[in-house]
CSV table of C-alpha atoms in Angstrom, one decimal:
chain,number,residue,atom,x,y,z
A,1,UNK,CA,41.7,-8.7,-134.2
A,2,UNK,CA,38.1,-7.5,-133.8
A,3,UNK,CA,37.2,-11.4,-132.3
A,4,UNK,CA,40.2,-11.7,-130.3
A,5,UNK,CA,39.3,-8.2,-128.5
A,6,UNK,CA,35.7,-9.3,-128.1
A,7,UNK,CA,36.6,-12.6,-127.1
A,8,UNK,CA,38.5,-11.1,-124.0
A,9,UNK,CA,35.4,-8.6,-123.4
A,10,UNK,CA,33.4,-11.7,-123.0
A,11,UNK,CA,35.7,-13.9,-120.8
A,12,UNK,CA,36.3,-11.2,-117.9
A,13,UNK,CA,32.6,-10.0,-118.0
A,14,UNK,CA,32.0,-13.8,-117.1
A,15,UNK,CA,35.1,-14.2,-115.2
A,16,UNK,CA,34.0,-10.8,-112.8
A,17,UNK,CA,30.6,-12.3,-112.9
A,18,UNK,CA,32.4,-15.2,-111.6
A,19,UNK,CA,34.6,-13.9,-108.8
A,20,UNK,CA,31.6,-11.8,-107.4
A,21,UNK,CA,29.7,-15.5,-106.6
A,22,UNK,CA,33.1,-16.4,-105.2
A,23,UNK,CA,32.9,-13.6,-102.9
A,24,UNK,CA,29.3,-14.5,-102.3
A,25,UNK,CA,30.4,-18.1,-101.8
A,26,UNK,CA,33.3,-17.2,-99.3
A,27,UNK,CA,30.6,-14.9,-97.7
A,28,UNK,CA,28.4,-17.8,-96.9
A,29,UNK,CA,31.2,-19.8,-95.6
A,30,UNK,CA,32.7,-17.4,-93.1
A,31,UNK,CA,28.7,-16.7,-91.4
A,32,UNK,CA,27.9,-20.5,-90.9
A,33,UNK,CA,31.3,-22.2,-89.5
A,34,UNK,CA,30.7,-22.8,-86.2
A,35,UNK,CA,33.1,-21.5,-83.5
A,36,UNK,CA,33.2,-25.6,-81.6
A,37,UNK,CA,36.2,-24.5,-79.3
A,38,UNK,CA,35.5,-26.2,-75.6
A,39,UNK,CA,39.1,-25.6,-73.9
A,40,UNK,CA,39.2,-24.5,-70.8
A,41,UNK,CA,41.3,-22.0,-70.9
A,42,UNK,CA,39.0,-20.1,-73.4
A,43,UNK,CA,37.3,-19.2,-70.9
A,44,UNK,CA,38.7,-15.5,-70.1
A,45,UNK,CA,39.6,-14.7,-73.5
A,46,UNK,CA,39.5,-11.1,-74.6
A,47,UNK,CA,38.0,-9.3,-77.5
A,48,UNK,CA,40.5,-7.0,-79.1
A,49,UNK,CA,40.5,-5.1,-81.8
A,50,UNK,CA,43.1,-2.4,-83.2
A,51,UNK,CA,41.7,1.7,-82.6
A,52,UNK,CA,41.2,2.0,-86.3
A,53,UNK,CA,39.0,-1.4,-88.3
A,54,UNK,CA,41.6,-3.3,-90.4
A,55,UNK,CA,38.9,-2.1,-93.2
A,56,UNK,CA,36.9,1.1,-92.3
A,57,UNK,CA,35.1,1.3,-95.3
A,58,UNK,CA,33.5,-2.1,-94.4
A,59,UNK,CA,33.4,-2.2,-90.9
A,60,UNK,CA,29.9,-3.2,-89.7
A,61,UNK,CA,30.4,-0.8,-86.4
A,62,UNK,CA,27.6,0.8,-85.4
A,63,UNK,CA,27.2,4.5,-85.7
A,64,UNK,CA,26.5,6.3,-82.3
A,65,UNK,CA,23.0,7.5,-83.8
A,66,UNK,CA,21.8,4.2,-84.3
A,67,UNK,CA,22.7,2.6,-81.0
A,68,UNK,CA,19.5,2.2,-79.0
A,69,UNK,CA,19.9,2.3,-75.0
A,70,UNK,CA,21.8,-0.3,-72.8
A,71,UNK,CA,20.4,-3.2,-70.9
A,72,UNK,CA,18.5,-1.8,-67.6
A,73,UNK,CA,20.7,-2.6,-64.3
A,74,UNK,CA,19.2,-2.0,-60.7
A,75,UNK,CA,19.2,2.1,-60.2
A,76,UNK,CA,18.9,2.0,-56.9
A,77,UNK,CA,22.0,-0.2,-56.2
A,78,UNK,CA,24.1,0.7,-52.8
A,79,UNK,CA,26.7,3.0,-53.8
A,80,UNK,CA,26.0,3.3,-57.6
A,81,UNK,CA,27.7,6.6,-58.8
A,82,UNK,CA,27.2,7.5,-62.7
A,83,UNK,CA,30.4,9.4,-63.9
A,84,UNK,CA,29.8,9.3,-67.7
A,85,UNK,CA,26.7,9.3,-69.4
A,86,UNK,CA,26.1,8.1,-73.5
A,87,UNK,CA,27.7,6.2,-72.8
A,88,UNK,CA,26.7,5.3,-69.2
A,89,UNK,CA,29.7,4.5,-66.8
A,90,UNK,CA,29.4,4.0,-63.5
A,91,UNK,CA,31.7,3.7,-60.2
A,92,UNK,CA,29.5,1.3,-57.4
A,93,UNK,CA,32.0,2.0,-54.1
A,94,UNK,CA,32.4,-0.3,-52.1
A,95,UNK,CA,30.6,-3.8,-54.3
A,96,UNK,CA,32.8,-6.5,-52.7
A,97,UNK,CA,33.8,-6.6,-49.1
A,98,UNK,CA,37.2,-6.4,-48.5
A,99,UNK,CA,37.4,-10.2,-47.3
A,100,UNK,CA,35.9,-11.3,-50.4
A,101,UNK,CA,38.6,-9.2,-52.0
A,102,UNK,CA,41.3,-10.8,-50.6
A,103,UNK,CA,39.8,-14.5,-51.1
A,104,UNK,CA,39.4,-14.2,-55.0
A,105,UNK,CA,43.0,-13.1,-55.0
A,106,UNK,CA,43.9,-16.2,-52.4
A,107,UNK,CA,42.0,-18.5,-55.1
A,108,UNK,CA,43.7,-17.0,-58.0
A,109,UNK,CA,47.1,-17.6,-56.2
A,110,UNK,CA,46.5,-21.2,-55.6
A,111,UNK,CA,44.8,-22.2,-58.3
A,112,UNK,CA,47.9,-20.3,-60.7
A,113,UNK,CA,47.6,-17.7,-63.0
A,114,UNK,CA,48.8,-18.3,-66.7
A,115,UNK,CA,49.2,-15.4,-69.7
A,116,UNK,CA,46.2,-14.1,-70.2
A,117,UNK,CA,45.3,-15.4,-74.0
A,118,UNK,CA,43.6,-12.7,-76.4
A,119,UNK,CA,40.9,-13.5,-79.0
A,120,UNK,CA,41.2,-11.6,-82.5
A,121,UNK,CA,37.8,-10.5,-82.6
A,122,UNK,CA,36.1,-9.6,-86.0
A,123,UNK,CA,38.9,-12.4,-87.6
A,124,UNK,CA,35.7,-13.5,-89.8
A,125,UNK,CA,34.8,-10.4,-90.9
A,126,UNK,CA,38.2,-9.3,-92.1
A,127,UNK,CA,38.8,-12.9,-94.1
A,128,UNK,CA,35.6,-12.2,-95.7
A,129,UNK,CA,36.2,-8.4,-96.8
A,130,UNK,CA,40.0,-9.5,-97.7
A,131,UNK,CA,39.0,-12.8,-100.0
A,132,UNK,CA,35.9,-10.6,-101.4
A,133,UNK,CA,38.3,-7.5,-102.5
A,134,UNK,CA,41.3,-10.6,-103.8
A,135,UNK,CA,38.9,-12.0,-105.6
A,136,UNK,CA,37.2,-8.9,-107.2
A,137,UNK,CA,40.4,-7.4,-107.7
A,138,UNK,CA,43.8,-8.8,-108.3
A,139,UNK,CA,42.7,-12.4,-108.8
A,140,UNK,CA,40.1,-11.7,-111.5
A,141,UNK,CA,42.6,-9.4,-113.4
A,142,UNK,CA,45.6,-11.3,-112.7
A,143,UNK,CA,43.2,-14.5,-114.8
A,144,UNK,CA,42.4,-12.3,-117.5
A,145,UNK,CA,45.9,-11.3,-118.1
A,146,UNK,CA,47.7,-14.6,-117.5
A,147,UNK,CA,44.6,-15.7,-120.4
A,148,UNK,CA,45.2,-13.6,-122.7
A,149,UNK,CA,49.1,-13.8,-122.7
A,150,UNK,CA,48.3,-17.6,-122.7
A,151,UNK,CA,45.9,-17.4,-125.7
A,152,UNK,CA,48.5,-15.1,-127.7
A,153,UNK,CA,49.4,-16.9,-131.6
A,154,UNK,CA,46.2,-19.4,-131.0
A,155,UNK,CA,45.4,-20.1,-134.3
A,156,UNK,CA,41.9,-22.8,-133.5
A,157,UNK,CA,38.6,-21.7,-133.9
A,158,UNK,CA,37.8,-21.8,-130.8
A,159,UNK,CA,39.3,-19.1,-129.1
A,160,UNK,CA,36.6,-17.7,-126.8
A,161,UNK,CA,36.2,-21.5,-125.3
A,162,UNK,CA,40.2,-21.7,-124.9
A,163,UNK,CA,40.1,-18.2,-123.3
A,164,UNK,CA,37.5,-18.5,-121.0
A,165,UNK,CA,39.0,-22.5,-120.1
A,166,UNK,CA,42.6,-20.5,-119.6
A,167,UNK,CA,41.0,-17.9,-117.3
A,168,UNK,CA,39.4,-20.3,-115.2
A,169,UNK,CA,42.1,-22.3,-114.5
A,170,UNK,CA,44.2,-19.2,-113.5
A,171,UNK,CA,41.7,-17.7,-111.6
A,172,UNK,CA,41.3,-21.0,-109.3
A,173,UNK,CA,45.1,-21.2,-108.8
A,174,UNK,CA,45.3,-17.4,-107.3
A,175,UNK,CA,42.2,-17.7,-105.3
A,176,UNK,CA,43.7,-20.6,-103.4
A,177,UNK,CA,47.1,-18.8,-103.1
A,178,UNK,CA,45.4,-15.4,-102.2
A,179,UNK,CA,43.3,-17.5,-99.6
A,180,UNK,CA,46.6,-18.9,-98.2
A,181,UNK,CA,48.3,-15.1,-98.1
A,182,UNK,CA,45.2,-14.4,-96.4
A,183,UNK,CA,45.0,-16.9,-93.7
A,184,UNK,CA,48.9,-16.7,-93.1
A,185,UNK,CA,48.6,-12.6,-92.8
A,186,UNK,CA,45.7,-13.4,-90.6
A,187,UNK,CA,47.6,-15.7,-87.9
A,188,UNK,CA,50.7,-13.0,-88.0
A,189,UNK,CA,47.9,-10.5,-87.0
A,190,UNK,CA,46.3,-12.5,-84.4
A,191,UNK,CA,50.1,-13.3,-82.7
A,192,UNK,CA,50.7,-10.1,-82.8
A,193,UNK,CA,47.8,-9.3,-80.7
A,194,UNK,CA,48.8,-11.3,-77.4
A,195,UNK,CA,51.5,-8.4,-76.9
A,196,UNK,CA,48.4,-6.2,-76.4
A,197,UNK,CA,48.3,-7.9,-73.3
A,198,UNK,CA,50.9,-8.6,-70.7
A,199,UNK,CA,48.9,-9.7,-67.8
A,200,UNK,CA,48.1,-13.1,-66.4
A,201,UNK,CA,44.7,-14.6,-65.1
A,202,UNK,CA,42.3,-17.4,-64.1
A,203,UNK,CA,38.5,-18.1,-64.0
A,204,UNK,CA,36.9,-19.0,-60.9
A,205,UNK,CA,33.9,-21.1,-61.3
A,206,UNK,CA,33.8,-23.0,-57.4
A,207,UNK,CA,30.9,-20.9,-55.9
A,208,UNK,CA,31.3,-23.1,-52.5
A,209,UNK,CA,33.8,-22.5,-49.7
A,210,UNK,CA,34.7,-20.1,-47.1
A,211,UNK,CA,36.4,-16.7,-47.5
A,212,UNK,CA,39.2,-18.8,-46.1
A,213,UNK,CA,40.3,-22.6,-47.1
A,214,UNK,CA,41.4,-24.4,-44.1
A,215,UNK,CA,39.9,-22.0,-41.8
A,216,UNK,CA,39.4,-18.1,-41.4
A,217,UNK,CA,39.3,-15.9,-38.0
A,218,UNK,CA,36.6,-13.8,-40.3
A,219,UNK,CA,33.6,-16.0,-39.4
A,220,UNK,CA,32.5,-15.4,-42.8
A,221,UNK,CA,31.2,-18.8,-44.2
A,222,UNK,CA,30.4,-17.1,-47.8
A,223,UNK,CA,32.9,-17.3,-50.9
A,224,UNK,CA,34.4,-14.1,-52.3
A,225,UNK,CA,33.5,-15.9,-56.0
A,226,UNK,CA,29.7,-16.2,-54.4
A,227,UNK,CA,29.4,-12.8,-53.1
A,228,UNK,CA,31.0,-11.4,-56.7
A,229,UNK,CA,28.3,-13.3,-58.4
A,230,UNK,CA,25.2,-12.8,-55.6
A,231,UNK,CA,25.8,-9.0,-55.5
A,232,UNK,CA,26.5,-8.8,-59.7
A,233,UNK,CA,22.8,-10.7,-59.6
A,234,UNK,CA,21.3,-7.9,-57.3
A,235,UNK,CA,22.3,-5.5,-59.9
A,236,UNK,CA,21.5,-6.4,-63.1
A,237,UNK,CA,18.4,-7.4,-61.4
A,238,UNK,CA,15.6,-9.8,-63.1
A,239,UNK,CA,16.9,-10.2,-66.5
A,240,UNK,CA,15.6,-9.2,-70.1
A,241,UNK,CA,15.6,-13.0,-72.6
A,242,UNK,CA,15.5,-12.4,-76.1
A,243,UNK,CA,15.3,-15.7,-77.6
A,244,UNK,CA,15.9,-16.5,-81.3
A,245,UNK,CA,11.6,-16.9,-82.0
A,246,UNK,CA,10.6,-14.0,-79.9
A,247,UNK,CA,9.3,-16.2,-77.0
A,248,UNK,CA,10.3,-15.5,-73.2
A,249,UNK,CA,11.9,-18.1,-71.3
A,250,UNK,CA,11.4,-16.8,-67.9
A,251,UNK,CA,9.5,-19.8,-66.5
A,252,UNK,CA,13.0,-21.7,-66.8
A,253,UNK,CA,14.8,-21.8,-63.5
A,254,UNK,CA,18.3,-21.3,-64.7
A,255,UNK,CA,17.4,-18.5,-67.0
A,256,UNK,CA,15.4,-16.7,-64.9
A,257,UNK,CA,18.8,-15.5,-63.3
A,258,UNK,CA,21.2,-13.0,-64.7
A,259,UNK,CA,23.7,-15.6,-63.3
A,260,UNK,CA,23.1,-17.8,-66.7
A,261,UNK,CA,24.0,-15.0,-68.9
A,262,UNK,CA,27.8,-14.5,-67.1
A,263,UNK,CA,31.0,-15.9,-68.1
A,264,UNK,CA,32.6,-17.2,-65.3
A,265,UNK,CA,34.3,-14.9,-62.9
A,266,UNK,CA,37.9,-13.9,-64.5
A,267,UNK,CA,40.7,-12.6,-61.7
A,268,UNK,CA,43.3,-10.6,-63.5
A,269,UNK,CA,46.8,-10.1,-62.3
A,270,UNK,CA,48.8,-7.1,-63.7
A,271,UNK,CA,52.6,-7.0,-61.9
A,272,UNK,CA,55.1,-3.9,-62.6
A,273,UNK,CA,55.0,-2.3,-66.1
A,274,UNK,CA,52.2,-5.0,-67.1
A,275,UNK,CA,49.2,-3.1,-68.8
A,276,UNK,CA,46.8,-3.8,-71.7
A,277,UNK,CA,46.5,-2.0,-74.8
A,278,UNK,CA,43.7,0.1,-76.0
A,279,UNK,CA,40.8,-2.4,-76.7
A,280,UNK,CA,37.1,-2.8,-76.9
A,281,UNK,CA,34.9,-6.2,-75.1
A,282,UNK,CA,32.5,-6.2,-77.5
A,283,UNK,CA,32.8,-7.9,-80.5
A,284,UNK,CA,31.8,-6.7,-84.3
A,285,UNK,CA,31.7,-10.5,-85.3
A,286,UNK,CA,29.9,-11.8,-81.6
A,287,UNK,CA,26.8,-13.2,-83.5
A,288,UNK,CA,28.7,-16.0,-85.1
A,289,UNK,CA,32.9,-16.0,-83.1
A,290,UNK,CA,30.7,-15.8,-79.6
A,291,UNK,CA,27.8,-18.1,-80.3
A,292,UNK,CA,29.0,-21.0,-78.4
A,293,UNK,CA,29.4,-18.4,-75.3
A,294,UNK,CA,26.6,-16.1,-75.1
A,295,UNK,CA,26.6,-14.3,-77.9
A,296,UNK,CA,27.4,-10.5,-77.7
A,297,UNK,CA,28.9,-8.8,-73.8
A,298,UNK,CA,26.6,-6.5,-73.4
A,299,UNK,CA,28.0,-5.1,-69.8
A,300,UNK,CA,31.7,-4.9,-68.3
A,301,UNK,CA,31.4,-5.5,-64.4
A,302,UNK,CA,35.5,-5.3,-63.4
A,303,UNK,CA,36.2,-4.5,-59.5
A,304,UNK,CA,39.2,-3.5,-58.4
A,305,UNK,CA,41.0,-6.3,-55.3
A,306,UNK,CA,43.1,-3.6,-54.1
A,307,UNK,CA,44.3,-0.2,-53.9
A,308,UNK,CA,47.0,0.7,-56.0
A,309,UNK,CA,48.9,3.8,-55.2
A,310,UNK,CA,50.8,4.5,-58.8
A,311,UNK,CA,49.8,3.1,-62.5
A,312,UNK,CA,47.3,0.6,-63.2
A,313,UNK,CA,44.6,3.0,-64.3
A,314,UNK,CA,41.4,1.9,-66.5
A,315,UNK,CA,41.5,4.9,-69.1
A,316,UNK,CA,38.7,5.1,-71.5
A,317,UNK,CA,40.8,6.8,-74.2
A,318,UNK,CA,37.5,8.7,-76.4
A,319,UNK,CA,35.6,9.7,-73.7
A,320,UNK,CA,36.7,13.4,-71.8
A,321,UNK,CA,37.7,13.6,-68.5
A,322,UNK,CA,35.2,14.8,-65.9
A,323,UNK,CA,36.5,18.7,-65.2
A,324,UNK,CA,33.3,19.9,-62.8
A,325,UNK,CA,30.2,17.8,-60.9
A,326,UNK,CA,28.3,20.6,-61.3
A,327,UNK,CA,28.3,20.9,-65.2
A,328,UNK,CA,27.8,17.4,-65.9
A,329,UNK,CA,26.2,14.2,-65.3
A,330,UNK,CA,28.2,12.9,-62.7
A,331,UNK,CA,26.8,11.9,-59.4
A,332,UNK,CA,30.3,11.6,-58.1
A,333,UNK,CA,30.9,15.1,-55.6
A,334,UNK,CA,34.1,17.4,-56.3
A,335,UNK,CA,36.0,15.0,-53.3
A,336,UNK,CA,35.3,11.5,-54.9
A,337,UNK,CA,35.8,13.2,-58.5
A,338,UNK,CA,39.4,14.4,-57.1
A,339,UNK,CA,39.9,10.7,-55.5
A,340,UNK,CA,38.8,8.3,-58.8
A,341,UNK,CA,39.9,9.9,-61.3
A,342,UNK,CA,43.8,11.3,-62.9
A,343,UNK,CA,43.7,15.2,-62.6
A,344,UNK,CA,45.1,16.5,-65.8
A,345,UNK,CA,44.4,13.8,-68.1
A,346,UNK,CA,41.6,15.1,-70.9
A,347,UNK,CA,40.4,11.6,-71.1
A,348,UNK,CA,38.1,9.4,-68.7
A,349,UNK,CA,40.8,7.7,-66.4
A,350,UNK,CA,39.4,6.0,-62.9
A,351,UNK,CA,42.0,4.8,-60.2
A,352,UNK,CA,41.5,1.7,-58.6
A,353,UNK,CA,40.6,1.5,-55.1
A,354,UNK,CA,39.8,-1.6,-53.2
A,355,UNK,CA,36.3,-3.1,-53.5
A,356,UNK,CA,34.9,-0.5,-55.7
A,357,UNK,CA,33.2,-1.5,-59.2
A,358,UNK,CA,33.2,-0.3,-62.8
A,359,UNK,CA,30.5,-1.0,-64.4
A,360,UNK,CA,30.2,-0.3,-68.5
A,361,UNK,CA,28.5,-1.5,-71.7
A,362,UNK,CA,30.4,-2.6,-74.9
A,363,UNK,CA,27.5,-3.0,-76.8
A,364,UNK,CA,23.7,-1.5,-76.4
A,365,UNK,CA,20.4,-3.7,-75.3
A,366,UNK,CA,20.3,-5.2,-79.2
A,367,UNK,CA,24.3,-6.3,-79.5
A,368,UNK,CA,24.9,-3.3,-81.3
A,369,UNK,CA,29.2,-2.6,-81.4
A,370,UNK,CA,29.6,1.0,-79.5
A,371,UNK,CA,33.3,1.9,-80.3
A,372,UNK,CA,32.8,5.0,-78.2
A,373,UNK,CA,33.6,2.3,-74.5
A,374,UNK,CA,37.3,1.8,-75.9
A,375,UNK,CA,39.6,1.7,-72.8
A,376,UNK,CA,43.3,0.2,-71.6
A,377,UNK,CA,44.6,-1.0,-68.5
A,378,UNK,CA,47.4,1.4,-67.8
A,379,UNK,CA,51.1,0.0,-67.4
A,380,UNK,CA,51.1,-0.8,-63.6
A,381,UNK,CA,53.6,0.6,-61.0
A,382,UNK,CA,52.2,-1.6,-58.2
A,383,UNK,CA,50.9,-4.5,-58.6
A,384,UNK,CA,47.1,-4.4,-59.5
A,385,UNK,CA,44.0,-7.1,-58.6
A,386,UNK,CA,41.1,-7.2,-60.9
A,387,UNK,CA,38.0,-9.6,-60.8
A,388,UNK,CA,35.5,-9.0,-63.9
A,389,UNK,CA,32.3,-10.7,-64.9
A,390,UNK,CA,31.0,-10.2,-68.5
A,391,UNK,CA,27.4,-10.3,-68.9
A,392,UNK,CA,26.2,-11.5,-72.7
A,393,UNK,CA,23.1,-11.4,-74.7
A,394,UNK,CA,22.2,-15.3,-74.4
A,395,UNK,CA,22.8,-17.8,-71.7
A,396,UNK,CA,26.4,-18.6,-71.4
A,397,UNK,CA,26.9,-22.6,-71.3
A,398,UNK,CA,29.8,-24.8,-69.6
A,399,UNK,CA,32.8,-24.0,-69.7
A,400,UNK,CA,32.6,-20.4,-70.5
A,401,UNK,CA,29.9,-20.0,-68.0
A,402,UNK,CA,28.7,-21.4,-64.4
A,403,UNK,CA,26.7,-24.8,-64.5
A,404,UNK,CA,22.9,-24.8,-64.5
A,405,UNK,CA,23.6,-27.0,-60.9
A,406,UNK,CA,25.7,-23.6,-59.6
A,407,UNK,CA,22.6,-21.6,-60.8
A,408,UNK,CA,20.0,-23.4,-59.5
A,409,UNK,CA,22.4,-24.1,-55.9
A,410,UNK,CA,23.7,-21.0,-55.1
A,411,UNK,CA,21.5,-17.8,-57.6
């Protein structure tokens, strides 16, 4: 009938209307939970996300045009070479010493090296686009459907009510089932991720020590963990504090260092046929998954612990290959360009080499996402050393980052 029809008109024009402050609702949610994680071994977690956004049409990435320029670093630095510029890479030859090489891999050894775990980065993002579409979509017109086959042969006067009452009640049910889908397709996702990654690691946070416990015939008294962080201070140089109101905090002692806005120094171990997928170390979702740890990484500082002869490349997968110093932006001369990087391959791949640094930024000076700084660890042949330090937007606290007593001791 004419009041039937306009009855079900009425109900999914309120149910839709409903659904959308749902959305809204679940919106909300997702942007104020608190990430409260303290564990220890969250500490060298990495941000990865699949090539393609699980939803393109909603992925807040950043378009290249919009990206304003990266933090400043020290120009000058010994031995900085720029191979790629927009986006700026760099090779800095010979950044750690080679017996501060060997002493972050002697620490890693004894302290141990355990799987190294991988964060789904952007998880809020994609539970919020998937529970807004559910319940804009299929839920709301699953409601509808289920109410009007319910309210087929009711004979009371008050249909609309009993309509509307019925659609409710359905549309509550499939929300919390499509929420559960959700959250169940969400952990299958983020399991699936570790096998990005087949290496192993450890942090290093002991800034104290000599090169070598129990005695050295180096006569070096300094740390390889002190000289990575000392000489990563010297070239980021004094830093730039955004705080939440605008103000600067310079005046404070511990943020007056670059030291406060690094996560702890990470050693990587990759061993035969090890390698890690394409990936990206900033994060889409930083400003509320990285807020207990410094926000957004706004630079990649990795240097390589020793030479390795075959595999184990860091291959930036959208970026071209250098083909000539004298048509591009590289400072790197024809010999180094023929010595860091794979001949042949079209795309920016550098070869390790022992004590060198590559230096890169995930995101631009504002957090901004740049997708264009994608890269992989290459599937090793011999075994490969890495030590990296990731420098964020905000001061990174205990446990992710080095105590304001290390700061104040030692940067």
């Amino acid at each position: 009938t004419m009041a039937a029809a306009t009855s079900i008109v009425l109900a999914a024009s309120f149910l839709l209307t409903f659904s959308s402050f749902s959305a809204l609702q679940a919106d909300a949610f997702v942007v104020i939970s608190p990430i409260t994680s303290t564990s220890q071994h969250h500490h060298h977690y990495f941000h990865v996300k699949s090539a393609v956004p699980l939803h393109a049409a909603t992925s807040s990435t950043t378009p290249t045009s919009a990206l304003s320029t990266r933090i400043p670093i020290n120009e000058s630095y010994p031995g900085l070479q720029k191979v790629h510029s927009n986006p700026d890479i760099y090779i800095i030859s010979q950044f750690l010493s080679p017996p501060a090489c060997e002493d972050l891999i002697s620490r890693a050894k004894r302290k141990g090296t355990q799987r190294s775990p991988v964060a789904y980065a952007g998880w809020t993002d994609d539970i919020k686009d998937l529970l807004g579409l559910a319940a804009s979509g299929p839920v709301s017109w699953g409601a509808i459907l289920g109410a009007w086959w319910e309210a087929q042969g009711d004979q009371s006067t008050n249909v609309m009510l009993n309509l509307v009452l019925h659609a409710l009640r359905n549309y509550s049910v499939l929300f919390v089932l499509a929420g559960i889908l959700i959250a169940g397709y969400t952990k299958i996702r983020a399991d699936g991720l570790q096998e990005l990654r087949t290496s192993t690691s450890t942090t290093l946070d002991d800034l104290a020590g000599g090169l070598e416990e129990g005695g050295s015939s180096s006569g070096n008294s300094n740390s390889g963990v002190r000289e990575f962080v000392l000489r990563s201070v010297d070239l980021f140089g004094p830093p730039s504090i955004r705080s939440p109101d605008g103000t600067d905090d310079t005046d404070d002692d511990v943020l007056s260092s670059p030291a406060a806005y690094f996560e702890a120094p990470t050693v990587i171990n990759y061993e035969k046929d090890q390698a890690l997928a394409p990936h990206y170390d900033a994060n889409r979702s930083a400003s509320v998954e990285d807020a207990n740890r410094g926000g957004q990484t706004l630079s990649t500082l990795l240097v390589y612990l020793n030479d390795v002869e075959r595999g184990g490349t860091t291959k930036f997968g959208k970026l071209p290959a250098i083909t000539s110093t004298k048509s591009s932006s590289s400072s790197l001369n024809d010999l180094d360009l023929e010595e860091r990087q794979v001949i042949g391959d079209p795309n920016l791949n550098i070869i390790p080499r022992k004590g060198d640094a590559l230096l890169f930024f995930p995101a631009d000076a504002k957090g901004n996402f740049d997708e264009r700084t994608e890269h992989e660890g290459c599937p090793a042949v011999d075994e490969k050393w890495i030590a990296r330090i990731w420098k964020h937007e905000s001061r990174v606290p205990p446990p992710f980052g080095l105590s304001d007593q290390c700061i104040q001791e030692y940067c």
